[in-house]
Short mmCIF file of C-alpha atoms in Angstrom, two decimals:
data_model
loop_
_atom_site.label_atom_id
_atom_site.label_comp_id
_atom_site.label_asym_id
_atom_site.label_seq_id
_atom_site.Cartn_x
_atom_site.Cartn_y
_atom_site.Cartn_z
CA MET F 912 2.26 21.89 -1.93
CA SER F 913 1.14 21.38 1.68
CA ASN F 914 2.30 17.97 3.27
CA ILE F 915 -0.41 16.74 6.23
CA PHE F 916 -0.19 13.70 4.39
CA GLU F 917 3.17 12.78 6.21
CA THR F 918 2.17 14.69 9.31
CA GLU F 919 -0.60 12.40 10.02
CA TYR F 920 1.76 9.39 9.12
CA LYS F 921 4.64 10.98 12.32
CA GLN F 922 1.46 10.72 14.68
CA LEU F 923 -0.07 7.57 14.36
CA LEU F 924 3.59 5.98 14.31
CA MET F 925 3.89 8.14 17.58
CA ARG F 926 0.50 6.73 18.86
CA CYS F 927 1.50 3.63 18.51
CA PHE F 928 5.11 4.04 20.35
CA LEU F 929 2.55 5.42 23.26
CA LYS F 930 -0.44 3.95 23.51
CA GLY F 931 0.37 0.56 21.85
CA LYS F 932 1.25 -2.63 23.74
CA ILE F 933 3.90 -4.85 23.40
CA ILE F 934 2.63 -8.50 21.84
CA LYS F 935 4.13 -10.93 20.35
CA ASN F 936 3.43 -12.74 17.11
CA ARG F 937 3.86 -14.67 14.67
CA THR F 938 8.09 -13.96 14.55
CA ALA F 939 10.61 -13.37 16.98
CA ILE F 940 10.47 -9.83 17.39
CA GLU F 941 7.02 -8.07 19.51
CA THR F 942 5.70 -5.17 18.03
CA TYR F 943 3.83 -2.11 19.71
CA THR F 944 0.84 -2.55 18.24
CA LEU F 945 -2.52 -0.61 18.25
CA PHE F 946 -6.25 -1.41 16.84
CA ASN F 947 -8.50 0.75 14.21
CA GLN F 948 -6.62 3.13 12.76
CA ASN F 949 -7.29 5.24 9.65
CA ILE F 950 -6.19 8.02 7.47
CA ASN F 951 -7.51 9.76 5.19
CA ILE F 952 -4.99 10.92 2.47
CA ASP F 953 -6.31 13.93 0.49
CA LEU F 954 -4.63 13.20 -3.06
CA LYS F 955 -5.42 17.21 -3.90
CA CYS F 956 -2.29 17.61 -1.97
CA GLY F 957 -0.41 15.79 -3.86
CA PHE F 958 1.26 12.44 -3.91
CA PRO F 959 1.58 10.37 -0.57
CA ILE F 960 5.18 9.21 -0.53
CA VAL F 961 6.97 9.50 2.72
CA THR F 962 9.75 12.34 2.17
CA GLY F 963 11.34 12.75 5.32
CA LYS F 964 13.25 9.15 4.54
CA LYS F 965 14.21 8.19 0.90
CA ILE F 966 11.86 6.35 -1.26
CA PHE F 967 12.02 3.86 -3.24
CA PHE F 968 9.55 5.03 -6.13
CA ASP F 969 10.45 2.90 -9.47
CA LYS F 970 9.84 0.42 -7.64
CA ALA F 971 6.83 1.37 -5.77
CA LEU F 972 5.86 1.59 -9.36
CA HIS F 973 6.68 -1.60 -10.56
CA GLU F 974 5.04 -3.51 -7.95
CA PHE F 975 2.06 -1.79 -8.36
CA LYS F 976 1.48 -3.24 -11.70
CA TRP F 977 2.81 -6.05 -10.82
CA ILE F 978 0.14 -6.68 -8.79
CA PHE F 979 -2.38 -4.75 -11.32
CA GLU F 980 -1.22 -6.67 -14.20
CA GLY F 981 -2.49 -10.44 -12.17
CA ARG F 982 1.40 -11.43 -12.53
CA VAL F 983 2.44 -14.01 -9.24
CA ASP F 984 6.07 -14.55 -10.55
CA LEU F 985 9.50 -13.35 -9.00
CA ASP F 986 10.78 -12.42 -12.55
CA TYR F 987 9.53 -9.36 -13.25
CA LEU F 988 10.18 -7.95 -10.22
CA ASN F 989 13.89 -9.18 -9.42
CA LYS F 990 14.13 -7.59 -13.44
CA ASN F 991 13.19 -4.59 -11.72
CA GLY F 992 15.39 -4.40 -8.68
CA ILE F 993 12.31 -5.46 -6.40
CA ASN F 994 14.28 -8.98 -3.68
CA TRP F 995 11.63 -8.12 -0.78
CA TRP F 996 9.29 -10.65 -1.45
CA ASN F 997 12.48 -13.60 -2.61
CA ASP F 998 12.44 -14.69 1.63
CA PHE F 999 8.48 -15.32 1.04
CA ALA F 1000 9.16 -17.93 -1.86
CA LYS F 1001 8.53 -21.26 -2.07
CA LYS F 1002 10.96 -23.59 -4.51
CA GLY F 1003 10.49 -19.47 -6.59
CA LYS F 1004 7.25 -18.90 -6.92
CA LEU F 1005 4.84 -17.09 -4.47
CA GLY F 1006 1.28 -18.46 -5.10
CA LYS F 1007 -2.28 -16.99 -5.80
CA ILE F 1008 -1.42 -13.97 -4.16
CA TYR F 1009 -2.39 -9.99 -4.51
CA GLY F 1010 -2.39 -9.69 -8.14
CA TYR F 1011 -3.67 -12.84 -9.06
CA GLN F 1012 -6.88 -12.31 -6.31
CA ILE F 1013 -7.48 -9.78 -7.68
CA ARG F 1014 -7.24 -10.24 -11.74
CA LYS F 1015 -8.11 -14.08 -11.06
CA PHE F 1016 -9.77 -14.84 -8.25
CA ASN F 1017 -11.44 -17.96 -7.68
CA GLY F 1018 -9.23 -18.97 -11.01
CA VAL F 1019 -11.98 -17.00 -12.79
CA PHE F 1020 -13.47 -13.44 -11.88
CA ASP F 1021 -11.21 -10.32 -12.90
CA GLN F 1022 -12.49 -8.09 -10.25
CA VAL F 1023 -10.98 -4.87 -12.08
CA LYS F 1024 -13.30 -5.03 -14.69
CA TYR F 1025 -16.49 -5.71 -11.85
CA ALA F 1026 -15.40 -2.52 -10.31
CA ILE F 1027 -15.13 -0.29 -13.08
CA ASN F 1028 -18.43 -1.80 -14.04
CA GLU F 1029 -20.09 -0.94 -11.25
CA ILE F 1030 -18.34 2.70 -10.81
CA ASN F 1031 -18.94 3.45 -15.06
CA ASN F 1032 -23.44 2.84 -12.76
CA ASN F 1033 -22.80 4.84 -9.96
CA SER F 1034 -23.16 1.55 -7.93
CA ARG F 1035 -22.53 1.47 -3.93
CA ARG F 1036 -21.18 -2.60 -5.06
CA ALA F 1037 -17.42 -1.22 -6.47
CA LEU F 1038 -15.25 -4.17 -4.42
CA ILE F 1039 -12.56 -5.82 -4.35
CA THR F 1040 -11.20 -7.96 -2.06
CA LEU F 1041 -8.51 -10.15 -1.10
CA TRP F 1042 -8.99 -12.07 1.49
CA ASN F 1043 -9.84 -15.33 -0.42
CA PRO F 1044 -9.84 -18.49 3.00
CA THR F 1045 -9.99 -21.31 0.80
CA GLU F 1046 -6.49 -20.30 -1.32
CA LEU F 1047 -4.82 -18.96 1.86
CA LYS F 1048 -2.60 -22.42 1.74
CA GLU F 1049 -2.25 -21.66 -1.79
CA GLN F 1050 0.02 -18.22 -0.58
CA ALA F 1051 3.63 -17.63 0.22
CA LEU F 1052 1.74 -14.64 2.41
CA PRO F 1053 -1.72 -14.41 3.13
CA CYS F 1054 -2.45 -10.01 1.91
CA CYS F 1055 -2.07 -7.56 4.11
CA TYR F 1056 -4.31 -5.66 2.66
CA THR F 1057 -7.76 -7.10 2.41
CA GLN F 1058 -10.36 -4.84 0.45
CA LEU F 1059 -9.95 -2.49 -1.65
CA ASN F 1060 -13.52 -0.25 -1.93
CA PHE F 1061 -14.73 2.56 -4.32
CA VAL F 1062 -17.23 5.03 -3.60
CA ARG F 1063 -18.21 7.70 -6.16
CA ILE F 1064 -19.29 11.33 -5.51
CA ASN F 1065 -20.35 13.54 -8.74
CA ASN F 1066 -17.18 12.87 -10.84
CA GLU F 1067 -14.42 12.11 -8.70
CA LEU F 1068 -13.88 8.44 -7.12
CA ASN F 1069 -12.64 7.77 -3.46
CA MET F 1070 -10.93 4.87 -2.34
CA SER F 1071 -10.61 3.49 1.07
CA ILE F 1072 -7.92 0.51 1.73
CA ASN F 1073 -8.23 -1.67 4.71
CA PHE F 1074 -5.23 -4.07 6.50
CA ARG F 1075 -6.01 -6.96 8.51
CA SER F 1076 -2.50 -6.17 9.19
CA SER F 1077 0.08 -3.37 8.74
CA ASP F 1078 4.11 -2.78 9.34
CA LEU F 1079 3.52 0.55 9.99
CA PHE F 1080 7.22 2.37 9.63
CA LEU F 1081 8.27 -0.20 7.28
CA GLY F 1082 6.13 -1.62 4.83
CA LEU F 1083 3.05 0.98 5.11
CA PRO F 1084 4.66 3.35 2.64
CA TYR F 1085 4.91 1.81 0.31
CA ASP F 1086 1.37 0.25 0.73
CA ILE F 1087 0.42 3.58 0.38
CA ILE F 1088 1.76 4.42 -2.55
CA PHE F 1089 0.50 1.49 -4.12
CA GLY F 1090 -3.15 2.35 -3.20
CA ALA F 1091 -2.91 5.64 -4.75
CA LEU F 1092 -1.73 4.69 -8.25
CA PHE F 1093 -4.34 1.74 -7.55
CA LEU F 1094 -7.12 5.21 -6.73
CA TYR F 1095 -5.55 7.06 -9.94
CA THR F 1096 -5.52 4.81 -12.52
CA ILE F 1097 -8.94 2.78 -12.22
CA ALA F 1098 -10.36 6.40 -11.78
CA ASN F 1099 -8.58 7.49 -15.02
CA GLU F 1100 -9.84 4.01 -17.02
CA CYS F 1101 -13.93 6.21 -15.47
CA ASN F 1102 -12.82 9.71 -16.44
CA LEU F 1103 -12.73 10.58 -12.99
CA LYS F 1104 -10.77 12.63 -10.90
CA PRO F 1105 -9.01 10.82 -7.71
CA ALA F 1106 -9.92 12.22 -4.33
CA VAL F 1107 -9.91 10.34 -1.14
CA LEU F 1108 -7.50 8.30 0.00
CA GLY F 1109 -7.89 5.95 3.56
CA LEU F 1110 -6.30 3.67 5.04
CA ASN F 1111 -8.34 1.61 7.71
CA ILE F 1112 -6.36 -0.35 9.57
CA ALA F 1113 -7.08 -2.54 12.12
CA ASN F 1114 -3.78 -3.96 13.53
CA ALA F 1115 -1.14 -1.19 13.61
CA HIS F 1116 2.05 -2.58 14.32
CA ILE F 1117 5.77 -1.45 15.12
CA TYR F 1118 8.59 -4.14 15.34
CA THR F 1119 10.61 -3.31 18.65
CA ASN F 1120 13.56 -3.92 16.49
CA HIS F 1121 12.42 -0.53 13.97
CA GLU F 1122 12.15 1.62 17.34
CA LYS F 1123 15.32 3.69 16.48
CA ALA F 1124 15.44 4.22 13.17
CA VAL F 1125 11.63 5.61 13.31
CA GLN F 1126 12.57 7.82 16.42
CA GLU F 1127 15.27 8.96 13.90
CA TYR F 1128 12.90 9.57 11.37
CA TYR F 1129 10.55 11.53 13.60
CA ARG F 1130 13.00 14.23 13.86
CA LYS F 1131 13.34 14.60 10.29
CA PRO F 1132 12.07 17.52 8.63
CA VAL F 1133 9.38 16.70 6.14
CA TYR F 1134 8.91 18.41 2.67
CA ASN F 1135 6.38 19.34 0.27
CA LEU F 1136 4.42 16.77 -1.40
CA PRO F 1137 5.19 15.68 -5.28
CA GLU F 1138 2.87 15.44 -8.07
CA LEU F 1139 1.85 12.08 -10.52
CA LYS F 1140 2.23 13.08 -14.35
CA GLY F 1141 1.27 11.14 -17.20
CA LYS F 1142 -1.21 7.56 -17.09
CA TYR F 1143 -0.64 4.43 -16.55
CA ASN F 1144 2.52 3.17 -18.49
CA ASN F 1145 4.08 6.09 -18.08
CA TYR F 1146 3.56 7.53 -14.74
CA GLU F 1147 6.07 9.95 -12.89
CA LEU F 1148 6.69 11.85 -10.35
CA LYS F 1149 7.59 15.29 -10.41
CA ASN F 1150 9.16 17.30 -7.28
CA TYR F 1151 9.72 14.72 -5.61
CA LYS F 1152 12.43 15.79 -2.50
CA SER F 1153 13.72 13.66 0.18
CA GLY F 1154 15.55 12.41 3.33
CA GLU F 1155 18.52 10.09 3.42
CA LEU F 1156 17.48 6.38 3.59
CA ILE F 1157 17.22 5.35 7.11
CA LYS F 1158 17.58 1.48 7.71
CA ALA F 1159 15.58 -0.91 8.98
CA LYS F 1160 16.29 -4.72 9.15
CA LEU F 1161 12.73 -6.58 7.52
CA VAL F 1162 11.20 -9.08 9.35
CA LEU F 1163 10.26 -11.80 7.39
#
């Protein structure tokens, strides 16, 4: 399948380098930063996983399940080889982060069930919010993507994912996988076809210490997008071909 998705992703990276302003932030590493960047990804063209560098789909899948099921523990992640959350944990706990807000907003409200009901009723109010100002102090890390908005058009389901902030090189490829899996899963629950995943990024940035890695990736060839097979409990990626792992240090 064609890979328009990755062409647009590479263009976003280069646009951030060429037009982004270097600014300071809460970390010790400055960033190239752009405002309000957008990409629409047509899922009919294949599953949107970066192919020019190695991406660990199994880890992305387990992280998606961890969030979708409302989990906030490190045990499940660590058992599945996911360790990048460990440095954010406080005494081994992550608090009321992504999964909690999706499944137990304000301690009581399951937003997945709400969204499915709204979609089935052709509502324009099928929206999940992850930004809860009243509980930010109870989170090890405030959510980087803050809203999932579903738009049903006949028998197709679209979803936009809004980011307050996105690390374009390391974080965004995995967040795109999360968004695509979320859309596939909800569409299946509603007997609809997943269509377009939209990305809206308020603060799009590349850390300055990732510059060489991004340039290395930009020169790499890309491959046809793979296909996602199965359903929630047995998702499988078919025909995923990628380049080698390009190492870049995670900025905390």
